[in-house]
């Protein structure tokens, strides 16, 4: 809680907007990694030692958006088909969503297969996947943006706890505005 006391959400989101834009358009946490590293280091003041460890791990096993997607999809399908869920079903959904967020690849389209596991585990009809298949690309874009935002936030919090966060850069609104993201 103390780590969040210095945290300005508006400044944070302004600092990572480039990473979010790439995440949104590519639907790939892995493809967004170079931009995430640049935003965390140059705009938020996270030391390269922290970003080099935290962000690749986050792009691999920290899929917050995917976990949220699993839960929301299961609830949506249950409501669409008029199925009442019980406490055990909710706990099952939470468990599967957590495991799925750890084991999902950071590539586009992989999230559409995961609801089948969740729906089967709680006895919901698999036809529910067809209800979301048409808009899955948009959902994929949103959940990837959440994944990348969470990964960068974790790097900031770890850097702060390890005293590896340059607060002068973090609080400088103009820091990193001139980052060149073009490929060479």
Short mmCIF file of N, CA and C in Angstrom, two decimals, residues 22-32 106-109 136-142 144-145:
data_model
loop_
_atom_site.label_atom_id
_atom_site.label_comp_id
_atom_site.label_asym_id
_atom_site.label_seq_id
_atom_site.Cartn_x
_atom_site.Cartn_y
_atom_site.Cartn_z
N UNK A 22 0.62 -0.25 -29.04
CA UNK A 22 1.18 -1.42 -29.75
C UNK A 22 0.49 -2.70 -29.26
N UNK A 23 0.25 -2.80 -27.97
CA UNK A 23 -0.44 -3.97 -27.44
C UNK A 23 -1.84 -4.08 -28.02
N UNK A 24 -2.54 -2.96 -28.11
CA UNK A 24 -3.91 -2.96 -28.63
C UNK A 24 -3.95 -3.37 -30.10
N UNK A 25 -3.04 -2.83 -30.88
CA UNK A 25 -3.08 -3.11 -32.31
C UNK A 25 -2.48 -4.46 -32.68
N UNK A 26 -1.52 -4.95 -31.92
CA UNK A 26 -0.88 -6.22 -32.26
C UNK A 26 -1.51 -7.42 -31.56
N UNK A 27 -2.20 -7.18 -30.44
CA UNK A 27 -2.76 -8.27 -29.61
C UNK A 27 -1.69 -9.26 -29.19
N UNK A 28 -0.47 -8.75 -28.98
CA UNK A 28 0.63 -9.63 -28.61
C UNK A 28 1.49 -8.99 -27.52
N UNK A 29 1.48 -9.59 -26.35
CA UNK A 29 2.33 -9.10 -25.26
C UNK A 29 3.80 -9.24 -25.61
N UNK A 30 4.13 -10.30 -26.31
CA UNK A 30 5.52 -10.55 -26.69
C UNK A 30 6.02 -9.51 -27.68
N UNK A 31 5.21 -9.16 -28.66
CA UNK A 31 5.61 -8.15 -29.64
C UNK A 31 5.75 -6.77 -29.03
N UNK A 32 5.04 -6.53 -27.96
CA UNK A 32 5.04 -5.23 -27.31
C UNK A 32 6.23 -5.06 -26.37
N UNK A 106 1.70 -15.41 -25.31
CA UNK A 106 1.49 -13.99 -25.55
C UNK A 106 1.34 -13.67 -27.03
N UNK A 107 0.57 -14.47 -27.74
CA UNK A 107 0.37 -14.28 -29.17
C UNK A 107 -1.11 -14.08 -29.47
N UNK A 108 -1.43 -13.43 -30.59
CA UNK A 108 -2.83 -13.16 -30.91
C UNK A 108 -3.65 -14.43 -31.11
N UNK A 109 -4.89 -14.38 -30.64
CA UNK A 109 -5.84 -15.45 -30.91
C UNK A 109 -5.83 -16.63 -29.98
N UNK A 136 -14.05 -11.65 -30.79
CA UNK A 136 -12.86 -12.03 -30.02
C UNK A 136 -11.64 -11.17 -30.36
N UNK A 137 -11.49 -10.76 -31.59
CA UNK A 137 -10.31 -9.94 -31.93
C UNK A 137 -10.31 -8.64 -31.13
N UNK A 138 -11.46 -8.01 -30.99
CA UNK A 138 -11.55 -6.78 -30.20
C UNK A 138 -11.28 -7.08 -28.73
N UNK A 139 -11.83 -8.18 -28.25
CA UNK A 139 -11.58 -8.58 -26.86
C UNK A 139 -10.10 -8.90 -26.65
N UNK A 140 -9.49 -9.52 -27.65
CA UNK A 140 -8.06 -9.86 -27.58
C UNK A 140 -7.23 -8.58 -27.48
N UNK A 141 -7.61 -7.58 -28.24
CA UNK A 141 -6.89 -6.30 -28.20
C UNK A 141 -6.99 -5.68 -26.80
N UNK A 142 -8.18 -5.72 -26.23
CA UNK A 142 -8.38 -5.13 -24.90
C UNK A 142 -7.63 -5.90 -23.82
N UNK A 144 -4.99 -7.79 -24.12
CA UNK A 144 -3.55 -7.61 -24.27
C UNK A 144 -3.11 -6.27 -23.70
N UNK A 145 -3.91 -5.25 -23.90
CA UNK A 145 -3.60 -3.93 -23.34
C UNK A 145 -3.57 -4.00 -21.81
#
